[in-house]
mmCIF file of N, CA and C in Angstrom:
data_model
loop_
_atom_site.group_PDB
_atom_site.id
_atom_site.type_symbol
_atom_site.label_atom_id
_atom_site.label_comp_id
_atom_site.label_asym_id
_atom_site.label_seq_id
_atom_site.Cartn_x
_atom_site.Cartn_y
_atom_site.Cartn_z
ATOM 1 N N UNK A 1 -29.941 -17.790 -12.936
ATOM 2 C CA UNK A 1 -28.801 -16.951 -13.264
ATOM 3 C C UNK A 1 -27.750 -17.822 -13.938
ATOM 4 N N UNK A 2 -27.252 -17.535 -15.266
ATOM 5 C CA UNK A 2 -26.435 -18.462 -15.957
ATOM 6 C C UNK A 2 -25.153 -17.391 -15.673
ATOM 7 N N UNK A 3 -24.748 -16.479 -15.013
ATOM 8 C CA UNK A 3 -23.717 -16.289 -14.578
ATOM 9 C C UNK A 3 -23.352 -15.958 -13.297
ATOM 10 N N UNK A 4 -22.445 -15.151 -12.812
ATOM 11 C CA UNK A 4 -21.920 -14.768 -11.704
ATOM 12 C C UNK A 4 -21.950 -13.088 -11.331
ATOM 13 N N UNK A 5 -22.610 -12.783 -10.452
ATOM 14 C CA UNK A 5 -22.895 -11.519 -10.108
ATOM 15 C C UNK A 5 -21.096 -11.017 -9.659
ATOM 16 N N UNK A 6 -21.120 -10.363 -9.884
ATOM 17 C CA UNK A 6 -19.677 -9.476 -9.298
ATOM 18 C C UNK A 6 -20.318 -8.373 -8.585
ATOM 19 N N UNK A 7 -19.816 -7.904 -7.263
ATOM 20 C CA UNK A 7 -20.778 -7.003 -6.448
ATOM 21 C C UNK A 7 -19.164 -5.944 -6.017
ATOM 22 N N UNK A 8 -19.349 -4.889 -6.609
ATOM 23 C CA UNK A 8 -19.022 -4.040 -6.042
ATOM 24 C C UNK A 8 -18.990 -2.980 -4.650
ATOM 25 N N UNK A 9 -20.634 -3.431 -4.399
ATOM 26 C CA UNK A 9 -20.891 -2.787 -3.266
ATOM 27 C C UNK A 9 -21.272 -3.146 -2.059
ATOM 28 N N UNK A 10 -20.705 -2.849 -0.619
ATOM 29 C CA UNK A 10 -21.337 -3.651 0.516
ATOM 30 C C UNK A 10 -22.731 -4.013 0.769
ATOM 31 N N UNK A 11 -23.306 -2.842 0.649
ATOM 32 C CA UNK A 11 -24.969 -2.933 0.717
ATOM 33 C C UNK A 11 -25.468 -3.563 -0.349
ATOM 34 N N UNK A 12 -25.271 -3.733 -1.154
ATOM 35 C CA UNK A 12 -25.773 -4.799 -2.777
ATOM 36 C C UNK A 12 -25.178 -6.492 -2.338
ATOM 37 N N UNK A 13 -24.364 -6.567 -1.880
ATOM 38 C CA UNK A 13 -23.154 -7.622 -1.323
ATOM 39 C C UNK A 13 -24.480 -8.072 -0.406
ATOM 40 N N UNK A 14 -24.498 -7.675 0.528
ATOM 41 C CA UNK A 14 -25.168 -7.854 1.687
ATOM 42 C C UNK A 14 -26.634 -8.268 1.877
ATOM 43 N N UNK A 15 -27.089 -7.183 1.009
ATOM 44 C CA UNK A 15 -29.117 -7.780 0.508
ATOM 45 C C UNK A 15 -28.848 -8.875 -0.213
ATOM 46 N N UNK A 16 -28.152 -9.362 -0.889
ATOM 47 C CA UNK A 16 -28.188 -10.457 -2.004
ATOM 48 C C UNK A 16 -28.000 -11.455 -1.183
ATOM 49 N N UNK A 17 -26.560 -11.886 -0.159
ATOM 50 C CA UNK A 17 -26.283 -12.990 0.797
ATOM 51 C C UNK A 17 -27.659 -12.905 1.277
ATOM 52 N N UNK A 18 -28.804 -11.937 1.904
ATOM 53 C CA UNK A 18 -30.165 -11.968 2.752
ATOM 54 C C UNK A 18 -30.592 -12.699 1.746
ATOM 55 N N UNK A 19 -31.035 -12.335 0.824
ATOM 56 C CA UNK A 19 -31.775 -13.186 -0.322
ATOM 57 C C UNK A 19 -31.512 -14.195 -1.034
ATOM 58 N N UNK A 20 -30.251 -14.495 -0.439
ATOM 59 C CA UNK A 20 -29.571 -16.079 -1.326
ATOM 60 C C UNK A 20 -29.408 -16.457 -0.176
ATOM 61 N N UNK A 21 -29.661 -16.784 1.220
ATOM 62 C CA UNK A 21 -28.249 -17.606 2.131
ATOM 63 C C UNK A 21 -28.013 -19.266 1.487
ATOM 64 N N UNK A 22 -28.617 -19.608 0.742
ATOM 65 C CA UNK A 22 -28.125 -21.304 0.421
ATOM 66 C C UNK A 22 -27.274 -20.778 -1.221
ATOM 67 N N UNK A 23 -26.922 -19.732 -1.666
ATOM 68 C CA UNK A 23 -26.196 -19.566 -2.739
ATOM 69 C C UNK A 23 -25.254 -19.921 -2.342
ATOM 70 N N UNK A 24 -24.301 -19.505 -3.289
ATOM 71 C CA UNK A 24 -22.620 -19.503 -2.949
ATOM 72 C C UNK A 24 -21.988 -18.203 -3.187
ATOM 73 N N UNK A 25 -20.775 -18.332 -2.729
ATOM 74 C CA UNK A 25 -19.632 -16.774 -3.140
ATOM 75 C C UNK A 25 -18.641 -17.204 -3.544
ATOM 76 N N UNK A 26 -17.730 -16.982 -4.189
ATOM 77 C CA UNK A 26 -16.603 -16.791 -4.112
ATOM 78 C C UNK A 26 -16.144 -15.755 -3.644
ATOM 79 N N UNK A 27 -14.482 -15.108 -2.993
ATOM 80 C CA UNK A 27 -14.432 -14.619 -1.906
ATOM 81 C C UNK A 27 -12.368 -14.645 -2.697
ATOM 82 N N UNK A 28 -12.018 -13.290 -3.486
ATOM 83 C CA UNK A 28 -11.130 -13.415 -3.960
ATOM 84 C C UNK A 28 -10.081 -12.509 -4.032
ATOM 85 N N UNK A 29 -8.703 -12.088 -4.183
ATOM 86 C CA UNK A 29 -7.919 -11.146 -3.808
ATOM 87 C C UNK A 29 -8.594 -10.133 -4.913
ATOM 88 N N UNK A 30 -8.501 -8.694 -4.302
ATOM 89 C CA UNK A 30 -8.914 -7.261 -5.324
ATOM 90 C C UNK A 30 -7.916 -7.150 -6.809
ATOM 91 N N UNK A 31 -6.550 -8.006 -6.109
ATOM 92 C CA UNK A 31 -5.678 -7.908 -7.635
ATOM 93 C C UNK A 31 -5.991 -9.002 -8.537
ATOM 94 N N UNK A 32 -6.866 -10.099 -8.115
ATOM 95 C CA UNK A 32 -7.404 -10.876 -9.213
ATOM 96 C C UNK A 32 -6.610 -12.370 -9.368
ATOM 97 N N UNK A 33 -5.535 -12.144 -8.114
ATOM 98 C CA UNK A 33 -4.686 -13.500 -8.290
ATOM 99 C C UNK A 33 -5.570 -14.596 -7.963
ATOM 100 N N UNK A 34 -4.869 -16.092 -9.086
ATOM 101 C CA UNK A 34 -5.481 -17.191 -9.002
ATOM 102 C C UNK A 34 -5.086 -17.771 -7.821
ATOM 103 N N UNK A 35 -4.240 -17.218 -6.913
ATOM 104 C CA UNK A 35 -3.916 -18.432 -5.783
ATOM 105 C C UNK A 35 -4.815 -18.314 -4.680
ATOM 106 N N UNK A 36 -6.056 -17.875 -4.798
ATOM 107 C CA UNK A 36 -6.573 -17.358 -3.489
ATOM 108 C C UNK A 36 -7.915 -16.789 -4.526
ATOM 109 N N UNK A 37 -9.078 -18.177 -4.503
ATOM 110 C CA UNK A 37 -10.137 -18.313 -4.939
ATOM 111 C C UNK A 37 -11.215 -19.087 -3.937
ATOM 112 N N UNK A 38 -11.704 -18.591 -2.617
ATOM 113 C CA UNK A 38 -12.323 -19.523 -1.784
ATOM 114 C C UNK A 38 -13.847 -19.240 -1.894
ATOM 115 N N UNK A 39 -14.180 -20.662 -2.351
ATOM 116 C CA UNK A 39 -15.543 -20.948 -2.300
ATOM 117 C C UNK A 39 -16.380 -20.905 -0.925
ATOM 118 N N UNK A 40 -17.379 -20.364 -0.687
ATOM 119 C CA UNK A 40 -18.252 -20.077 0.651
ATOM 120 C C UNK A 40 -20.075 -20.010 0.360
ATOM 121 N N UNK A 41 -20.729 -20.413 1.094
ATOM 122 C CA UNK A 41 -21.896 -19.954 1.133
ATOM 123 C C UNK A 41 -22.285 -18.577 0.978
ATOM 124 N N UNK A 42 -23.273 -18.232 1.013
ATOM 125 C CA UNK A 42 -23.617 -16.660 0.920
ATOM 126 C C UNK A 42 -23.937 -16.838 2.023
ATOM 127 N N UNK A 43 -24.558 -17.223 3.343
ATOM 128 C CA UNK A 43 -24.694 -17.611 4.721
ATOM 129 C C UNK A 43 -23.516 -17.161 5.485
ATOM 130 N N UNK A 44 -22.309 -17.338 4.893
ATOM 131 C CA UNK A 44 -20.841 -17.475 6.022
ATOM 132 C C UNK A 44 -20.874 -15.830 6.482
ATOM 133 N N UNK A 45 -20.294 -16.192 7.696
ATOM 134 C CA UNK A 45 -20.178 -15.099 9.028
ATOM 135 C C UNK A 45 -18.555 -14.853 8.212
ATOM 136 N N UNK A 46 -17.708 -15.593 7.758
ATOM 137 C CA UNK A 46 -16.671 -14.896 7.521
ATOM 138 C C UNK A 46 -16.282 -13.911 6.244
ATOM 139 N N UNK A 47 -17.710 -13.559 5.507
ATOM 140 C CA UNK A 47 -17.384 -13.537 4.260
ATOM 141 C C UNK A 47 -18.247 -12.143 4.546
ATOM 142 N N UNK A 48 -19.240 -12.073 5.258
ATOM 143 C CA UNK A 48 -20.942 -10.916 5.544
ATOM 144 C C UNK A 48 -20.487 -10.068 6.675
ATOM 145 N N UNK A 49 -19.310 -10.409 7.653
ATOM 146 C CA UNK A 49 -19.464 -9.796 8.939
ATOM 147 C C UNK A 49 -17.967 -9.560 8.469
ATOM 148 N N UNK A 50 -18.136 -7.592 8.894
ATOM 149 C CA UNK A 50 -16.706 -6.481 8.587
ATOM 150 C C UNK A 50 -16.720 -5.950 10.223
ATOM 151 N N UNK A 51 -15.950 -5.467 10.388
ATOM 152 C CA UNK A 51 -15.597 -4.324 11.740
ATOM 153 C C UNK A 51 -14.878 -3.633 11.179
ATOM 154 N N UNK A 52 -15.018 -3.657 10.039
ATOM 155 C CA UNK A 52 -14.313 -2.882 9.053
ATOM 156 C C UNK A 52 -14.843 -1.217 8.547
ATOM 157 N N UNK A 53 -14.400 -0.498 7.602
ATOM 158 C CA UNK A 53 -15.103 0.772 7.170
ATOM 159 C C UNK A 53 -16.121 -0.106 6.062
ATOM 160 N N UNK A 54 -17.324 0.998 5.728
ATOM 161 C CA UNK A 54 -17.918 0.490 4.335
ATOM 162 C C UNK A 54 -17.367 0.554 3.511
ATOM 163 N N UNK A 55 -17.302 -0.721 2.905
ATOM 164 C CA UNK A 55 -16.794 -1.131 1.594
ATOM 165 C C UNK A 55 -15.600 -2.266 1.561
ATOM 166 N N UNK A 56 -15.037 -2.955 3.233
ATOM 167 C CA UNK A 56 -14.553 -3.461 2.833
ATOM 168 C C UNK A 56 -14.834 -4.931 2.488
ATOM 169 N N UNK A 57 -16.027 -5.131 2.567
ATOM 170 C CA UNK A 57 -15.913 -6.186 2.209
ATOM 171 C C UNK A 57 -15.571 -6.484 0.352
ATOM 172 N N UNK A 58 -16.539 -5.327 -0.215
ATOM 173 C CA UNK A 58 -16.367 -6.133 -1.582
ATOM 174 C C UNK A 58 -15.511 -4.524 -2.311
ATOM 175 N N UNK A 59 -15.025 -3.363 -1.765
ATOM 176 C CA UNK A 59 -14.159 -2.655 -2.617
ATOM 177 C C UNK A 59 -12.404 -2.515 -1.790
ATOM 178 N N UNK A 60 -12.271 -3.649 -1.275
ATOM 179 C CA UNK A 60 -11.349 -3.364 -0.440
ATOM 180 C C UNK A 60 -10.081 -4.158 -1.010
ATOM 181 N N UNK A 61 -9.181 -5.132 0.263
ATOM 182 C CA UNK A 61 -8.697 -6.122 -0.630
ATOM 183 C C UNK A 61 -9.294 -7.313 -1.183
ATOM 184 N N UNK A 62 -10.046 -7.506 -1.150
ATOM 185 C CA UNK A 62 -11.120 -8.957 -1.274
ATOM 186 C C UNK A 62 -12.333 -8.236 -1.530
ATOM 187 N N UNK A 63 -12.624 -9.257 -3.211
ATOM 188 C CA UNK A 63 -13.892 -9.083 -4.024
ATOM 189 C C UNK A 63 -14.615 -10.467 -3.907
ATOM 190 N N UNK A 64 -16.031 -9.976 -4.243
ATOM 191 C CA UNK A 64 -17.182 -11.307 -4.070
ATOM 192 C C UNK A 64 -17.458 -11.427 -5.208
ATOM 193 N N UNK A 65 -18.070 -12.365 -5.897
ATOM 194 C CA UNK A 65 -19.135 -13.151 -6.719
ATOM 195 C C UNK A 65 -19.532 -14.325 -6.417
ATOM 196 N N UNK A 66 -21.444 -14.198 -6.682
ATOM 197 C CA UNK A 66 -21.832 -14.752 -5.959
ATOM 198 C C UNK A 66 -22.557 -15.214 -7.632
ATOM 199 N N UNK A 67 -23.389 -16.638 -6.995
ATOM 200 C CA UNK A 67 -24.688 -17.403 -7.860
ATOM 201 C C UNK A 67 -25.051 -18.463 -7.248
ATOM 202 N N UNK A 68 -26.072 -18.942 -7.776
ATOM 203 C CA UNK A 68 -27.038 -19.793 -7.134
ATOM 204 C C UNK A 68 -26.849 -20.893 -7.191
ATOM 205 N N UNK A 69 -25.559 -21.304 -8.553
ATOM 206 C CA UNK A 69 -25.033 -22.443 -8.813
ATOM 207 C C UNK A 69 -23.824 -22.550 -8.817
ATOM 208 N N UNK A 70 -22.881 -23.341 -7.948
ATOM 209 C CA UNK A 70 -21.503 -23.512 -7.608
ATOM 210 C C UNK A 70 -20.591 -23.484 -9.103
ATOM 211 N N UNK A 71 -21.521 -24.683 -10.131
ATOM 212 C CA UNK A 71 -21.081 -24.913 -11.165
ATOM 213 C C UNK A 71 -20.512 -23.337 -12.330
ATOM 214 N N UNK A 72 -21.676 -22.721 -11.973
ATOM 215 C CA UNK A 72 -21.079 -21.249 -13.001
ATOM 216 C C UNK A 72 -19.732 -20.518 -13.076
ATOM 217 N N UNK A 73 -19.110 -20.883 -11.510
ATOM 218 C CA UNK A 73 -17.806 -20.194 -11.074
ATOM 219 C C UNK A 73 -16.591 -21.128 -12.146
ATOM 220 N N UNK A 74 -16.967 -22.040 -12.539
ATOM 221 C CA UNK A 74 -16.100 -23.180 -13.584
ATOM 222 C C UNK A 74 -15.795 -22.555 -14.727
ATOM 223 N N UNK A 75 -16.729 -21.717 -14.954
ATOM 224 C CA UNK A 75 -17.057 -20.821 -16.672
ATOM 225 C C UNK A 75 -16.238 -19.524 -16.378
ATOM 226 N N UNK A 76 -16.880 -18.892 -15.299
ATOM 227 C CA UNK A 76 -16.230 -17.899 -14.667
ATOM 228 C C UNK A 76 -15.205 -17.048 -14.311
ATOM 229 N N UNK A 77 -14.507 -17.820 -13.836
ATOM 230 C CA UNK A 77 -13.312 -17.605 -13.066
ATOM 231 C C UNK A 77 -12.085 -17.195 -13.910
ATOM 232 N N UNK A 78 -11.872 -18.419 -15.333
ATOM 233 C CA UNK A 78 -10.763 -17.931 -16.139
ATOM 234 C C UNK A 78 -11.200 -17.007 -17.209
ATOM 235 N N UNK A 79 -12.290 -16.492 -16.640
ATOM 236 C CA UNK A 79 -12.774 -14.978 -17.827
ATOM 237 C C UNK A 79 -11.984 -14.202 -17.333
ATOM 238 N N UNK A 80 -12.374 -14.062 -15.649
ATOM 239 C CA UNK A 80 -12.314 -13.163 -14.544
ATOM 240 C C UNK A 80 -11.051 -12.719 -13.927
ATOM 241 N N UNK A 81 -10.185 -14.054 -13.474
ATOM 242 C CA UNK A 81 -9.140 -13.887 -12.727
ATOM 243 C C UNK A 81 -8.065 -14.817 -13.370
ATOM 244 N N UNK A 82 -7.062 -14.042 -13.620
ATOM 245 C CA UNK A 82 -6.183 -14.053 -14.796
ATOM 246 C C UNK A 82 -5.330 -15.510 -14.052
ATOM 247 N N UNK A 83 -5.278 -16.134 -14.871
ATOM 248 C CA UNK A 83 -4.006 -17.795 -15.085
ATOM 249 C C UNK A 83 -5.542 -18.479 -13.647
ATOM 250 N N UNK A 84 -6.622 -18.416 -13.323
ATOM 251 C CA UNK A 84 -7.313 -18.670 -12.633
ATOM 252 C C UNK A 84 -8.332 -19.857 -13.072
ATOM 253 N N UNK A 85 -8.475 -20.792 -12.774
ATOM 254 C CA UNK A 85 -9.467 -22.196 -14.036
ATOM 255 C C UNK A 85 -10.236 -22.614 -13.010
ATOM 256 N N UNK A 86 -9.990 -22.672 -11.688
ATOM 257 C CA UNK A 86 -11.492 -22.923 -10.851
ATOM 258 C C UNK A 86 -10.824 -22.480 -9.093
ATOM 259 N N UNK A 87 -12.028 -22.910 -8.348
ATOM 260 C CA UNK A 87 -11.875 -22.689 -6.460
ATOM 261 C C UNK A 87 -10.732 -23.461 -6.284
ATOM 262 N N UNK A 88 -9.953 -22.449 -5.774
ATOM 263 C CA UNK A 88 -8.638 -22.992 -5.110
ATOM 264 C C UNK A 88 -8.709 -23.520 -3.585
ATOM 265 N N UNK A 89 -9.475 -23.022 -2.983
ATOM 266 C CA UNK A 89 -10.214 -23.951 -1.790
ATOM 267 C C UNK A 89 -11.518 -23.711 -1.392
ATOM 268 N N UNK A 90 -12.153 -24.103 -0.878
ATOM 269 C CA UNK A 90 -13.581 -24.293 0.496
ATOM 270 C C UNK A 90 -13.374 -23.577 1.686
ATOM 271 N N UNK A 91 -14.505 -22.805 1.731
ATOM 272 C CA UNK A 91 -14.040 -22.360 3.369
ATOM 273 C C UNK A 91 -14.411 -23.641 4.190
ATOM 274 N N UNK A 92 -13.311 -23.938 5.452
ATOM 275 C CA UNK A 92 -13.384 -24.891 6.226
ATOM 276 C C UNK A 92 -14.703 -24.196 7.486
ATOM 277 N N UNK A 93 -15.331 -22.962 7.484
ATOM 278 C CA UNK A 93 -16.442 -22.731 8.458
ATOM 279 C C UNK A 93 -17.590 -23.436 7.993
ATOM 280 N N UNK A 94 -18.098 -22.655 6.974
ATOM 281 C CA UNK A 94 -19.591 -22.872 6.144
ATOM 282 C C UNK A 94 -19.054 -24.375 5.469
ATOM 283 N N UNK A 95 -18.441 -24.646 4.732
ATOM 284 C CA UNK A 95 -18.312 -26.073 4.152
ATOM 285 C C UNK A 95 -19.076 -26.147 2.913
ATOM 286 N N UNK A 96 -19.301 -25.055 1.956
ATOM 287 C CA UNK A 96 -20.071 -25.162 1.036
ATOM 288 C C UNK A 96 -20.936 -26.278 -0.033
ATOM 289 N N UNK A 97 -20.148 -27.077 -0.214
ATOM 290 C CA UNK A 97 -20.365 -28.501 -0.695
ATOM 291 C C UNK A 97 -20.715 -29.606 0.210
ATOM 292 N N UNK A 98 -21.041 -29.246 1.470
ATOM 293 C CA UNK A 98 -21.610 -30.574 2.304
ATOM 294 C C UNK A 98 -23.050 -30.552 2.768
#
């Protein structure tokens, strides 16, 4: 995948983390701000697990994109999320890069 899936939907969200858990996500505000870009596994419990209604994970306040390569989100991001040029942090659970 030479880009970044954008997932609109929980159940699409959800089979894909099953079928990627060593991918990555990003994990970003619904209005698209650059200050709040966190990089995560597709594995993380904080990113897959709602007690929420359907949909909030990816139509709610916080949208996903996910790929198989950390590096694509570099290309990505300032298409995507406006004054945005890369991951503004790591989730400190999953640790994506270690």
């Amino acid at each position: 995948m030479n880009t970044a899936q954008l997932f609109a939907d929980d159940d699409e969200f959800l089979e894909w983390t099953k079928d990627h858990p060593e991918a990555y996500v990003i994990n970003f505000r619904a209005n698209r701000s650059a200050d709040y870009i966190v990089l995560h596994r597709a594995s993380c419990r904080t990113i897959t697990v709602s007690t929420q209604a359907s949909g909030s994970l990816t139509a709610g306040a916080y949208r996903k994109a996910g790929s198989p390569d950390p590096k694509v989100f570099d290309s990505w991001i300032p298409k995507n999320i406006a004054g945005g040029q890369c991951v503004s942090d790591e989730c400190i659970i999953c640790k994506p890069r270690k």
